[in-house]
Each structure stands twice: as C-alpha cells, then as structure tokens.
Amino acid sequence: MVSYFRPDQEVYNLQVSERDLKSIEPKEWVNNTVISYFIRDLIDAHSSTYNFDVQLCGSIFMAYKTNKRNMAKTHEAVRGITATIPYAKYTIILIPVCMDAHWSFVIMQNPVLAIDGLTPPMLHVDSLQYQDTGRIEGALCGYFRMEALQKYNIKKITYKVKRHNTNPRQANGYDCGIFMLYFMHEVKKAIIRTKG
C-alpha cells in the first residue's frame, strides 16, 4: 500500500494488486485501481485544478440509479466523498467517468465560482464517442447543484454538458482508460501553461 498526496494535502492510501497490474497488459481494459494510481501519480497537481478519483463518479452513478434518480437522496448517500473538498480553491475540476465499461472524463468549471446568470461549462471528453452525455448531465450536474446549494447556499446553477470528441479517436474497445489518462494529462498541461 502506498500513500499519495493530493493538492489539498489529503493523504489517500491505495492498494494495487497483481490482478490490477494485469489490467495494463495489451488488449486489456484498465481497471479502476490502476486508473486511480495513474490519476494520483501521473496527472500533475496544480493549485487551480482538482482531480477527482474514480470513486466519486462510480458512487454517484450507483446511488443515482439506486435512488431512482432522486438527487437529494443520491447526494445524502454520497456526500461524504466530497465533504472535505475546499471548492473555493479550485477553478477547474477533472472527473473520471466509467459507464457501461467505458472510461471518459468531464472537465467542469467549479460551480461555486460560477458568475450569476452564466452557465458554467462542463465538457465531456470521450475518445470513443460512446457514452450518453445526457446520463452524465443528469447525475453529475445534479450532484454538483446539490453541493453548491448545501455547502454555499447557491440556489440556481444550470449546467449543460457538451461532448468533446478527441483527436486521435479510440479505434478499439479496450484502450479507453489509456486515452482518458492521456487527455486528462494534456488538459492539465494546458492549464499549467495557461495559468503558470
């Protein structure tokens, strides 16, 4: 087990097994433990950007489905994962998404820092152009609206998720995790270049 430090100085432990390591062999689908490892280790920390771990999105989608799309109950079930995140510190949030055995990610402007009346952008980056952006919008946007309401008393935030197709595009059914990590890394590099 290895300890990792996040930009907000929290320490997370992650146990990587031999079975997890087999998921990085050729023509294998990269599993969530390996994705978490690379997000923590490869994607550079930056003071204005927060990288969520894979646990968040999976937990939100599972609770959203279990609670029959009731976002208040979903937020109640999952909010412990985001309880200690100091939103006001970050302008951009990167969220890995795994739905229907396919990895993609979302680039989200922090809802807390959104200007009244403007819709904060949320881009869904999908290397296979496979996932349903509407499902992502329903679950993630609803969750972060609840976060803004409960933590900051921001009553009205409207999100619209736009799909962003990658270039290059994934050409098989198993490299989505690699593509996701690559494009998350590229986005983070661009943010660092822009913000210094």
PDB file of C-alpha atoms in Angstrom:
ATOM      1  CA  MET A   1       0.000   0.000   0.000  1.00  0.00           C
ATOM      2  CA  VAL A   2       1.317   3.422  -0.976  1.00  0.00           C
ATOM      3  CA  SER A   3       0.300   6.849   0.369  1.00  0.00           C
ATOM      4  CA  TYR A   4      -0.400   9.606  -2.152  1.00  0.00           C
ATOM      5  CA  PHE A   5      -0.718  13.320  -1.585  1.00  0.00           C
ATOM      6  CA  ARG A   6      -3.371  15.394  -3.304  1.00  0.00           C
ATOM      7  CA  PRO A   7      -3.145  19.153  -3.987  1.00  0.00           C
ATOM      8  CA  ASP A   8      -5.207  19.842  -0.866  1.00  0.00           C
ATOM      9  CA  GLN A   9      -2.687  17.847   1.230  1.00  0.00           C
ATOM     10  CA  GLU A  10      -5.038  14.963   1.987  1.00  0.00           C
ATOM     11  CA  VAL A  11      -3.389  11.554   2.140  1.00  0.00           C
ATOM     12  CA  TYR A  12      -5.004   8.605   0.386  1.00  0.00           C
ATOM     13  CA  ASN A  13      -3.888   5.006   0.546  1.00  0.00           C
ATOM     14  CA  LEU A  14      -4.214   2.788  -2.486  1.00  0.00           C
ATOM     15  CA  GLN A  15      -3.549  -0.918  -2.650  1.00  0.00           C
ATOM     16  CA  VAL A  16      -2.554  -2.200  -6.099  1.00  0.00           C
ATOM     17  CA  SER A  17      -2.715  -5.981  -6.513  1.00  0.00           C
ATOM     18  CA  GLU A  18      -1.175  -8.321  -9.070  1.00  0.00           C
ATOM     19  CA  ARG A  19      -4.641  -8.698 -10.607  1.00  0.00           C
ATOM     20  CA  ASP A  20      -4.829  -4.912 -11.010  1.00  0.00           C
ATOM     21  CA  LEU A  21      -1.459  -4.865 -12.758  1.00  0.00           C
ATOM     22  CA  LYS A  22      -2.664  -7.454 -15.282  1.00  0.00           C
ATOM     23  CA  SER A  23      -5.210  -4.888 -16.467  1.00  0.00           C
ATOM     24  CA  ILE A  24      -2.408  -2.859 -18.092  1.00  0.00           C
ATOM     25  CA  GLU A  25      -1.336  -5.705 -20.357  1.00  0.00           C
ATOM     26  CA  PRO A  26      -2.018  -5.301 -24.104  1.00  0.00           C
ATOM     27  CA  LYS A  27      -5.676  -5.565 -25.153  1.00  0.00           C
ATOM     28  CA  GLU A  28      -6.908  -5.414 -21.549  1.00  0.00           C
ATOM     29  CA  TRP A  29      -9.405  -2.928 -20.131  1.00  0.00           C
ATOM     30  CA  VAL A  30      -7.631  -0.824 -17.469  1.00  0.00           C
ATOM     31  CA  ASN A  31      -9.403  -1.206 -14.116  1.00  0.00           C
ATOM     32  CA  ASN A  32     -10.359   1.481 -11.604  1.00  0.00           C
ATOM     33  CA  THR A  33      -7.456   0.831  -9.196  1.00  0.00           C
ATOM     34  CA  VAL A  34      -4.880   1.335 -11.942  1.00  0.00           C
ATOM     35  CA  ILE A  35      -6.744   4.415 -13.207  1.00  0.00           C
ATOM     36  CA  SER A  36      -6.713   5.817  -9.652  1.00  0.00           C
ATOM     37  CA  TYR A  37      -2.998   5.129  -9.353  1.00  0.00           C
ATOM     38  CA  PHE A  38      -2.199   6.985 -12.569  1.00  0.00           C
ATOM     39  CA  ILE A  39      -4.520   9.897 -11.775  1.00  0.00           C
ATOM     40  CA  ARG A  40      -2.756  10.296  -8.436  1.00  0.00           C
ATOM     41  CA  ASP A  41       0.736   9.761  -9.804  1.00  0.00           C
ATOM     42  CA  LEU A  42       0.726  10.981 -13.436  1.00  0.00           C
ATOM     43  CA  ILE A  43      -1.686  13.893 -13.586  1.00  0.00           C
ATOM     44  CA  ASP A  44       0.299  16.842 -12.248  1.00  0.00           C
ATOM     45  CA  ALA A  45      -1.123  18.747  -9.323  1.00  0.00           C
ATOM     46  CA  HIS A  46      -1.931  22.383  -9.925  1.00  0.00           C
ATOM     47  CA  SER A  47      -3.241  24.905  -7.449  1.00  0.00           C
ATOM     48  CA  SER A  48      -6.274  25.806  -9.593  1.00  0.00           C
ATOM     49  CA  THR A  49      -7.361  22.295 -10.623  1.00  0.00           C
ATOM     50  CA  TYR A  50      -8.734  19.389  -8.600  1.00  0.00           C
ATOM     51  CA  ASN A  51      -8.532  15.803  -9.892  1.00  0.00           C
ATOM     52  CA  PHE A  52     -11.288  13.583  -8.569  1.00  0.00           C
ATOM     53  CA  ASP A  53     -10.553   9.933  -8.087  1.00  0.00           C
ATOM     54  CA  VAL A  54     -12.614   7.233  -9.820  1.00  0.00           C
ATOM     55  CA  GLN A  55     -14.521   6.523  -6.611  1.00  0.00           C
ATOM     56  CA  LEU A  56     -16.612   9.690  -6.902  1.00  0.00           C
ATOM     57  CA  CYS A  57     -18.328   9.162 -10.224  1.00  0.00           C
ATOM     58  CA  GLY A  58     -18.985   5.467  -9.693  1.00  0.00           C
ATOM     59  CA  SER A  59     -20.536   6.188  -6.318  1.00  0.00           C
ATOM     60  CA  ILE A  60     -22.721   8.977  -7.704  1.00  0.00           C
ATOM     61  CA  PHE A  61     -23.997   6.880 -10.628  1.00  0.00           C
ATOM     62  CA  MET A  62     -24.689   3.862  -8.397  1.00  0.00           C
ATOM     63  CA  ALA A  63     -26.554   5.965  -5.806  1.00  0.00           C
ATOM     64  CA  TYR A  64     -28.431   7.835  -8.570  1.00  0.00           C
ATOM     65  CA  LYS A  65     -29.639   4.542 -10.024  1.00  0.00           C
ATOM     66  CA  THR A  66     -30.423   3.003  -6.610  1.00  0.00           C
ATOM     67  CA  ASN A  67     -32.385   6.089  -5.535  1.00  0.00           C
ATOM     68  CA  LYS A  68     -34.359   6.137  -8.785  1.00  0.00           C
ATOM     69  CA  ARG A  69     -32.873   9.470  -9.926  1.00  0.00           C
ATOM     70  CA  ASN A  70     -33.755  11.250  -6.680  1.00  0.00           C
ATOM     71  CA  MET A  71     -30.818  13.658  -6.382  1.00  0.00           C
ATOM     72  CA  ALA A  72     -31.485  14.671  -2.763  1.00  0.00           C
ATOM     73  CA  LYS A  73     -31.199  11.018  -1.677  1.00  0.00           C
ATOM     74  CA  THR A  74     -28.227  10.484  -4.004  1.00  0.00           C
ATOM     75  CA  HIS A  75     -26.368  13.448  -2.530  1.00  0.00           C
ATOM     76  CA  GLU A  76     -27.168  12.291   1.006  1.00  0.00           C
ATOM     77  CA  ALA A  77     -25.746   8.832   0.236  1.00  0.00           C
ATOM     78  CA  VAL A  78     -22.524  10.015  -1.416  1.00  0.00           C
ATOM     79  CA  ARG A  79     -21.686  13.420   0.046  1.00  0.00           C
ATOM     80  CA  GLY A  80     -19.042  12.013   2.402  1.00  0.00           C
ATOM     81  CA  ILE A  81     -16.714  11.590  -0.595  1.00  0.00           C
ATOM     82  CA  THR A  82     -16.774  15.319  -1.302  1.00  0.00           C
ATOM     83  CA  ALA A  83     -17.131  16.501   2.313  1.00  0.00           C
ATOM     84  CA  THR A  84     -13.584  17.828   2.694  1.00  0.00           C
ATOM     85  CA  ILE A  85     -13.037  19.318  -0.757  1.00  0.00           C
ATOM     86  CA  PRO A  86     -12.297  23.049  -0.467  1.00  0.00           C
ATOM     87  CA  TYR A  87     -14.151  24.036  -3.647  1.00  0.00           C
ATOM     88  CA  ALA A  88     -13.299  27.715  -3.353  1.00  0.00           C
ATOM     89  CA  LYS A  89      -9.613  26.901  -4.035  1.00  0.00           C
ATOM     90  CA  TYR A  90     -10.135  25.343  -7.477  1.00  0.00           C
ATOM     91  CA  THR A  91     -11.433  26.873 -10.699  1.00  0.00           C
ATOM     92  CA  ILE A  92     -11.465  23.602 -12.670  1.00  0.00           C
ATOM     93  CA  ILE A  93     -12.420  20.084 -11.627  1.00  0.00           C
ATOM     94  CA  LEU A  94     -11.499  16.947 -13.619  1.00  0.00           C
ATOM     95  CA  ILE A  95     -13.813  13.975 -13.079  1.00  0.00           C
ATOM     96  CA  PRO A  96     -13.096  10.493 -14.481  1.00  0.00           C
ATOM     97  CA  VAL A  97     -16.271   8.728 -15.632  1.00  0.00           C
ATOM     98  CA  CYS A  98     -16.815   4.994 -16.065  1.00  0.00           C
ATOM     99  CA  MET A  99     -20.166   3.983 -17.538  1.00  0.00           C
ATOM    100  CA  ASP A 100     -21.017   0.811 -19.396  1.00  0.00           C
ATOM    101  CA  ALA A 101     -17.397  -0.426 -19.111  1.00  0.00           C
ATOM    102  CA  HIS A 102     -16.044   2.674 -20.868  1.00  0.00           C
ATOM    103  CA  TRP A 103     -13.749   5.396 -19.474  1.00  0.00           C
ATOM    104  CA  SER A 104     -14.105   9.085 -20.307  1.00  0.00           C
ATOM    105  CA  PHE A 105     -13.841  12.251 -18.234  1.00  0.00           C
ATOM    106  CA  VAL A 106     -15.512  15.564 -17.546  1.00  0.00           C
ATOM    107  CA  ILE A 107     -13.863  18.980 -17.312  1.00  0.00           C
ATOM    108  CA  MET A 108     -16.021  21.160 -15.094  1.00  0.00           C
ATOM    109  CA  GLN A 109     -15.793  24.789 -14.057  1.00  0.00           C
ATOM    110  CA  ASN A 110     -16.174  24.984 -10.311  1.00  0.00           C
ATOM    111  CA  PRO A 111     -19.887  25.591  -9.570  1.00  0.00           C
ATOM    112  CA  VAL A 112     -19.065  27.702  -6.519  1.00  0.00           C
ATOM    113  CA  LEU A 113     -17.094  30.197  -8.608  1.00  0.00           C
ATOM    114  CA  ALA A 114     -19.719  30.492 -11.354  1.00  0.00           C
ATOM    115  CA  ILE A 115     -20.914  34.005 -12.155  1.00  0.00           C
ATOM    116  CA  ASP A 116     -24.636  34.555 -11.522  1.00  0.00           C
ATOM    117  CA  GLY A 117     -26.718  34.032 -14.623  1.00  0.00           C
ATOM    118  CA  LEU A 118     -23.963  32.274 -16.588  1.00  0.00           C
ATOM    119  CA  THR A 119     -23.981  28.561 -17.237  1.00  0.00           C
ATOM    120  CA  PRO A 120     -20.681  27.055 -16.077  1.00  0.00           C
ATOM    121  CA  PRO A 121     -19.154  24.926 -18.825  1.00  0.00           C
ATOM    122  CA  MET A 122     -18.887  21.184 -18.487  1.00  0.00           C
ATOM    123  CA  LEU A 123     -17.094  19.260 -21.260  1.00  0.00           C
ATOM    124  CA  HIS A 124     -17.417  15.512 -21.621  1.00  0.00           C
ATOM    125  CA  VAL A 125     -14.242  14.156 -23.263  1.00  0.00           C
ATOM    126  CA  ASP A 126     -14.945  10.751 -24.838  1.00  0.00           C
ATOM    127  CA  SER A 127     -12.351   9.001 -27.019  1.00  0.00           C
ATOM    128  CA  LEU A 128     -14.898   6.553 -28.444  1.00  0.00           C
ATOM    129  CA  GLN A 129     -17.889   8.937 -28.675  1.00  0.00           C
ATOM    130  CA  TYR A 130     -19.817   6.186 -26.939  1.00  0.00           C
ATOM    131  CA  GLN A 131     -21.286   7.397 -23.658  1.00  0.00           C
ATOM    132  CA  ASP A 132     -24.641   9.078 -23.200  1.00  0.00           C
ATOM    133  CA  THR A 133     -23.878  12.689 -22.298  1.00  0.00           C
ATOM    134  CA  GLY A 134     -27.473  13.072 -21.053  1.00  0.00           C
ATOM    135  CA  ARG A 135     -26.926  10.453 -18.327  1.00  0.00           C
ATOM    136  CA  ILE A 136     -23.739  12.222 -17.270  1.00  0.00           C
ATOM    137  CA  GLU A 137     -25.572  15.541 -17.218  1.00  0.00           C
ATOM    138  CA  GLY A 138     -28.393  14.145 -15.076  1.00  0.00           C
ATOM    139  CA  ALA A 139     -26.176  12.564 -12.437  1.00  0.00           C
ATOM    140  CA  LEU A 140     -23.102  14.813 -12.224  1.00  0.00           C
ATOM    141  CA  CYS A 141     -24.819  18.157 -12.792  1.00  0.00           C
ATOM    142  CA  GLY A 142     -27.498  17.279 -10.272  1.00  0.00           C
ATOM    143  CA  TYR A 143     -24.917  16.219  -7.718  1.00  0.00           C
ATOM    144  CA  PHE A 144     -22.852  19.400  -8.033  1.00  0.00           C
ATOM    145  CA  ARG A 145     -26.011  21.550  -7.917  1.00  0.00           C
ATOM    146  CA  MET A 146     -26.779  19.902  -4.547  1.00  0.00           C
ATOM    147  CA  GLU A 147     -23.193  20.513  -3.403  1.00  0.00           C
ATOM    148  CA  ALA A 148     -23.443  24.221  -4.280  1.00  0.00           C
ATOM    149  CA  LEU A 149     -26.825  24.530  -2.573  1.00  0.00           C
ATOM    150  CA  GLN A 150     -25.919  22.715   0.637  1.00  0.00           C
ATOM    151  CA  LYS A 151     -22.370  23.992   1.099  1.00  0.00           C
ATOM    152  CA  TYR A 152     -22.611  27.528  -0.302  1.00  0.00           C
ATOM    153  CA  ASN A 153     -26.368  28.272  -0.460  1.00  0.00           C
ATOM    154  CA  ILE A 154     -26.120  28.828  -4.228  1.00  0.00           C
ATOM    155  CA  LYS A 155     -29.671  28.136  -5.335  1.00  0.00           C
ATOM    156  CA  LYS A 156     -29.518  28.374  -9.095  1.00  0.00           C
ATOM    157  CA  ILE A 157     -26.824  26.733 -11.171  1.00  0.00           C
ATOM    158  CA  THR A 158     -27.621  25.435 -14.620  1.00  0.00           C
ATOM    159  CA  TYR A 159     -25.202  23.105 -16.340  1.00  0.00           C
ATOM    160  CA  LYS A 160     -25.090  21.981 -19.904  1.00  0.00           C
ATOM    161  CA  VAL A 161     -22.711  19.185 -20.786  1.00  0.00           C
ATOM    162  CA  LYS A 162     -21.099  19.424 -24.211  1.00  0.00           C
ATOM    163  CA  ARG A 163     -19.413  16.439 -25.783  1.00  0.00           C
ATOM    164  CA  HIS A 164     -15.835  16.938 -26.890  1.00  0.00           C
ATOM    165  CA  ASN A 165     -14.606  14.312 -29.332  1.00  0.00           C
ATOM    166  CA  THR A 166     -10.924  13.509 -29.174  1.00  0.00           C
ATOM    167  CA  ASN A 167      -8.315  13.504 -31.873  1.00  0.00           C
ATOM    168  CA  PRO A 168      -6.982  10.891 -32.175  1.00  0.00           C
ATOM    169  CA  ARG A 169     -10.092   8.830 -31.633  1.00  0.00           C
ATOM    170  CA  GLN A 170     -10.001   5.429 -29.965  1.00  0.00           C
ATOM    171  CA  ALA A 171     -10.113   2.617 -32.543  1.00  0.00           C
ATOM    172  CA  ASN A 172     -10.845  -0.395 -30.316  1.00  0.00           C
ATOM    173  CA  GLY A 173     -12.974  -1.378 -27.325  1.00  0.00           C
ATOM    174  CA  TYR A 174     -10.310  -1.591 -24.626  1.00  0.00           C
ATOM    175  CA  ASP A 175      -7.958   1.431 -24.731  1.00  0.00           C
ATOM    176  CA  CYS A 176     -10.435   3.953 -23.289  1.00  0.00           C
ATOM    177  CA  GLY A 177      -8.614   4.136 -19.934  1.00  0.00           C
ATOM    178  CA  ILE A 178      -5.319   4.934 -21.654  1.00  0.00           C
ATOM    179  CA  PHE A 179      -6.997   7.587 -23.824  1.00  0.00           C
ATOM    180  CA  MET A 180      -8.710   9.107 -20.783  1.00  0.00           C
ATOM    181  CA  LEU A 181      -5.437   9.350 -18.833  1.00  0.00           C
ATOM    182  CA  TYR A 182      -3.632  10.792 -21.854  1.00  0.00           C
ATOM    183  CA  PHE A 183      -6.225  13.520 -22.441  1.00  0.00           C
ATOM    184  CA  MET A 184      -6.530  14.320 -18.710  1.00  0.00           C
ATOM    185  CA  HIS A 185      -2.760  14.772 -18.688  1.00  0.00           C
ATOM    186  CA  GLU A 186      -2.900  17.003 -21.793  1.00  0.00           C
ATOM    187  CA  VAL A 187      -5.664  19.149 -20.289  1.00  0.00           C
ATOM    188  CA  LYS A 188      -3.669  19.532 -17.081  1.00  0.00           C
ATOM    189  CA  LYS A 189      -0.537  20.531 -19.049  1.00  0.00           C
ATOM    190  CA  ALA A 190      -2.567  23.153 -20.937  1.00  0.00           C
ATOM    191  CA  ILE A 191      -3.924  24.539 -17.662  1.00  0.00           C
ATOM    192  CA  ILE A 192      -0.422  24.757 -16.207  1.00  0.00           C
ATOM    193  CA  ARG A 193       0.850  26.529 -19.369  1.00  0.00           C
ATOM    194  CA  THR A 194      -2.047  28.986 -19.274  1.00  0.00           C
ATOM    195  CA  LYS A 195      -2.115  29.721 -15.555  1.00  0.00           C
ATOM    196  CA  GLY A 196       1.617  29.430 -14.903  1.00  0.00           C
TER     197      GLY A 196
END
